Structure formats: structure tokens, C-alpha cells
mmCIF file of N, CA and C in Angstrom:
data_model
loop_
_atom_site.group_PDB
_atom_site.id
_atom_site.type_symbol
_atom_site.label_atom_id
_atom_site.label_comp_id
_atom_site.label_asym_id
_atom_site.label_seq_id
_atom_site.Cartn_x
_atom_site.Cartn_y
_atom_site.Cartn_z
ATOM 1 N N MET J 24 -36.601 274.120 36.540
ATOM 2 C CA MET J 24 -37.784 273.365 36.184
ATOM 3 C C MET J 24 -38.048 272.316 37.258
ATOM 4 N N THR J 25 -39.278 272.217 37.687
ATOM 5 C CA THR J 25 -39.621 271.265 38.742
ATOM 6 C C THR J 25 -40.268 270.026 38.136
ATOM 7 N N ARG J 26 -40.029 268.902 38.796
ATOM 8 C CA ARG J 26 -40.657 267.654 38.380
ATOM 9 C C ARG J 26 -41.934 267.449 39.160
ATOM 10 N N LYS J 27 -42.940 266.933 38.478
ATOM 11 C CA LYS J 27 -44.188 266.624 39.158
ATOM 12 C C LYS J 27 -43.994 265.342 39.968
ATOM 13 N N ARG J 28 -44.480 265.336 41.158
ATOM 14 C CA ARG J 28 -44.378 264.163 42.031
ATOM 15 C C ARG J 28 -45.269 263.048 41.493
ATOM 16 N N ARG J 29 -44.677 261.874 41.350
ATOM 17 C CA ARG J 29 -45.436 260.741 40.841
ATOM 18 C C ARG J 29 -45.999 259.946 42.003
ATOM 19 N N SER J 30 -47.135 259.318 41.766
ATOM 20 C CA SER J 30 -47.702 258.431 42.776
ATOM 21 C C SER J 30 -47.846 257.050 42.166
ATOM 22 N N PHE J 31 -47.725 256.043 43.008
ATOM 23 C CA PHE J 31 -47.750 254.657 42.552
ATOM 24 C C PHE J 31 -48.801 253.900 43.343
ATOM 25 N N SER J 32 -49.481 252.999 42.663
ATOM 26 C CA SER J 32 -50.510 252.201 43.326
ATOM 27 C C SER J 32 -49.847 251.150 44.218
ATOM 28 N N SER J 33 -50.603 250.652 45.159
ATOM 29 C CA SER J 33 -50.099 249.606 46.050
ATOM 30 C C SER J 33 -49.730 248.356 45.261
ATOM 31 N N GLU J 34 -50.516 248.054 44.241
ATOM 32 C CA GLU J 34 -50.240 246.879 43.415
ATOM 33 C C GLU J 34 -48.899 247.015 42.692
ATOM 34 N N PHE J 35 -48.620 248.205 42.161
ATOM 35 C CA PHE J 35 -47.347 248.444 41.479
ATOM 36 C C PHE J 35 -46.185 248.290 42.457
ATOM 37 N N LYS J 36 -46.344 248.818 43.660
ATOM 38 C CA LYS J 36 -45.287 248.716 44.669
ATOM 39 C C LYS J 36 -44.990 247.268 45.016
ATOM 40 N N LEU J 37 -46.044 246.472 45.204
ATOM 41 C CA LEU J 37 -45.861 245.052 45.532
ATOM 42 C C LEU J 37 -45.209 244.297 44.383
ATOM 43 N N ASP J 38 -45.653 244.561 43.163
ATOM 44 C CA ASP J 38 -45.079 243.887 41.998
ATOM 45 C C ASP J 38 -43.605 244.249 41.823
ATOM 46 N N THR J 39 -43.295 245.508 42.048
ATOM 47 C CA THR J 39 -41.916 245.963 41.899
ATOM 48 C C THR J 39 -41.018 245.367 42.979
ATOM 49 N N ALA J 40 -41.491 245.328 44.209
ATOM 50 C CA ALA J 40 -40.707 244.729 45.290
ATOM 51 C C ALA J 40 -40.504 243.239 45.053
ATOM 52 N N SER J 41 -41.481 242.576 44.446
ATOM 53 C CA SER J 41 -41.334 241.139 44.185
ATOM 54 C C SER J 41 -40.278 240.862 43.123
ATOM 55 N N LEU J 42 -40.013 241.820 42.240
ATOM 56 C CA LEU J 42 -38.914 241.653 41.292
ATOM 57 C C LEU J 42 -37.599 241.440 42.030
ATOM 58 N N VAL J 43 -37.407 242.198 43.092
ATOM 59 C CA VAL J 43 -36.167 242.112 43.868
ATOM 60 C C VAL J 43 -36.187 240.891 44.778
ATOM 61 N N LEU J 44 -37.282 240.700 45.484
ATOM 62 C CA LEU J 44 -37.339 239.643 46.497
ATOM 63 C C LEU J 44 -37.493 238.250 45.900
ATOM 64 N N ASP J 45 -38.321 238.111 44.884
ATOM 65 C CA ASP J 45 -38.663 236.789 44.370
ATOM 66 C C ASP J 45 -37.924 236.407 43.088
ATOM 67 N N GLN J 46 -37.639 237.400 42.248
ATOM 68 C CA GLN J 46 -37.083 237.087 40.934
ATOM 69 C C GLN J 46 -35.596 237.357 40.818
ATOM 70 N N GLY J 47 -34.974 237.839 41.892
ATOM 71 C CA GLY J 47 -33.522 237.959 41.923
ATOM 72 C C GLY J 47 -32.916 239.177 41.248
ATOM 73 N N TYR J 48 -33.723 240.170 40.908
ATOM 74 C CA TYR J 48 -33.167 241.394 40.345
ATOM 75 C C TYR J 48 -32.463 242.177 41.448
ATOM 76 N N SER J 49 -31.427 242.912 41.093
ATOM 77 C CA SER J 49 -30.826 243.814 42.074
ATOM 78 C C SER J 49 -31.685 245.076 42.133
ATOM 79 N N ILE J 50 -31.562 245.802 43.225
ATOM 80 C CA ILE J 50 -32.339 247.039 43.370
ATOM 81 C C ILE J 50 -31.952 248.029 42.283
ATOM 82 N N ALA J 51 -30.663 248.136 42.002
ATOM 83 C CA ALA J 51 -30.200 249.067 40.965
ATOM 84 C C ALA J 51 -30.758 248.689 39.590
ATOM 85 N N GLU J 52 -30.725 247.410 39.280
ATOM 86 C CA GLU J 52 -31.210 246.931 37.986
ATOM 87 C C GLU J 52 -32.715 247.170 37.824
ATOM 88 N N ALA J 53 -33.469 246.848 38.848
ATOM 89 C CA ALA J 53 -34.923 247.032 38.790
ATOM 90 C C ALA J 53 -35.288 248.509 38.706
ATOM 91 N N SER J 54 -34.619 249.346 39.465
ATOM 92 C CA SER J 54 -34.959 250.770 39.445
ATOM 93 C C SER J 54 -34.628 251.411 38.101
ATOM 94 N N ARG J 55 -33.532 250.993 37.486
ATOM 95 C CA ARG J 55 -33.186 251.517 36.157
ATOM 96 C C ARG J 55 -34.216 251.095 35.118
ATOM 97 N N SER J 56 -34.601 249.841 35.137
ATOM 98 C CA SER J 56 -35.523 249.355 34.107
ATOM 99 C C SER J 56 -36.922 249.949 34.260
ATOM 100 N N LEU J 57 -37.309 250.298 35.484
ATOM 101 C CA LEU J 57 -38.638 250.869 35.710
ATOM 102 C C LEU J 57 -38.638 252.391 35.810
ATOM 103 N N ASP J 58 -37.453 252.991 35.716
ATOM 104 C CA ASP J 58 -37.295 254.449 35.789
ATOM 105 C C ASP J 58 -37.853 255.023 37.091
ATOM 106 N N ILE J 59 -37.473 254.381 38.197
ATOM 107 C CA ILE J 59 -37.792 254.914 39.520
ATOM 108 C C ILE J 59 -36.498 254.990 40.316
ATOM 109 N N GLY J 60 -36.506 255.764 41.381
ATOM 110 C CA GLY J 60 -35.309 255.936 42.183
ATOM 111 C C GLY J 60 -34.993 254.710 43.032
ATOM 112 N N GLU J 61 -33.708 254.502 43.256
ATOM 113 C CA GLU J 61 -33.286 253.370 44.085
ATOM 114 C C GLU J 61 -33.788 253.504 45.516
ATOM 115 N N THR J 62 -33.800 254.709 46.034
ATOM 116 C CA THR J 62 -34.202 254.927 47.417
ATOM 117 C C THR J 62 -35.645 254.507 47.651
ATOM 118 N N ILE J 63 -36.536 254.892 46.751
ATOM 119 C CA ILE J 63 -37.948 254.537 46.922
ATOM 120 C C ILE J 63 -38.138 253.031 46.805
ATOM 121 N N LEU J 64 -37.380 252.406 45.902
ATOM 122 C CA LEU J 64 -37.491 250.964 45.749
ATOM 123 C C LEU J 64 -36.981 250.242 46.992
ATOM 124 N N ARG J 65 -35.932 250.754 47.605
ATOM 125 C CA ARG J 65 -35.426 250.162 48.857
ATOM 126 C C ARG J 65 -36.495 250.217 49.954
ATOM 127 N N ARG J 66 -37.231 251.320 50.021
ATOM 128 C CA ARG J 66 -38.303 251.450 51.025
ATOM 129 C C ARG J 66 -39.407 250.446 50.777
ATOM 130 N N TRP J 67 -39.770 250.241 49.510
ATOM 131 C CA TRP J 67 -40.824 249.292 49.191
ATOM 132 C C TRP J 67 -40.404 247.867 49.512
ATOM 133 N N VAL J 68 -39.133 247.560 49.290
ATOM 134 C CA VAL J 68 -38.641 246.205 49.576
ATOM 135 C C VAL J 68 -38.641 245.939 51.072
ATOM 136 N N LYS J 69 -38.316 246.971 51.848
ATOM 137 C CA LYS J 69 -38.326 246.824 53.314
ATOM 138 C C LYS J 69 -39.716 246.515 53.789
#
């Protein structure tokens, strides 16, 4: 079974990266709570 590729808006990416950068969440914690992969979140934070 294949998963459909999800797309995220620029606003969502910025808000999610700010959780890590501004609010002190770890990448692992933020990715688990938002149900996204750690790798993609690391790219957004960069």
C-alpha cells in the first residue's frame, strides 16, 4: 500500500519551525506531536 504524498503550506512550515527555534521544542517532540517526519522538520528548521 502506498502513502499519498502530503504537501504543506509555507505558513505551516514557518509555524512548525518556530516551535523548535522559538518555543524550545525538540525536533523529535515537535514531529511526533504534528505527525510529520523528523527529516522534513530538520530541513524546515535549517
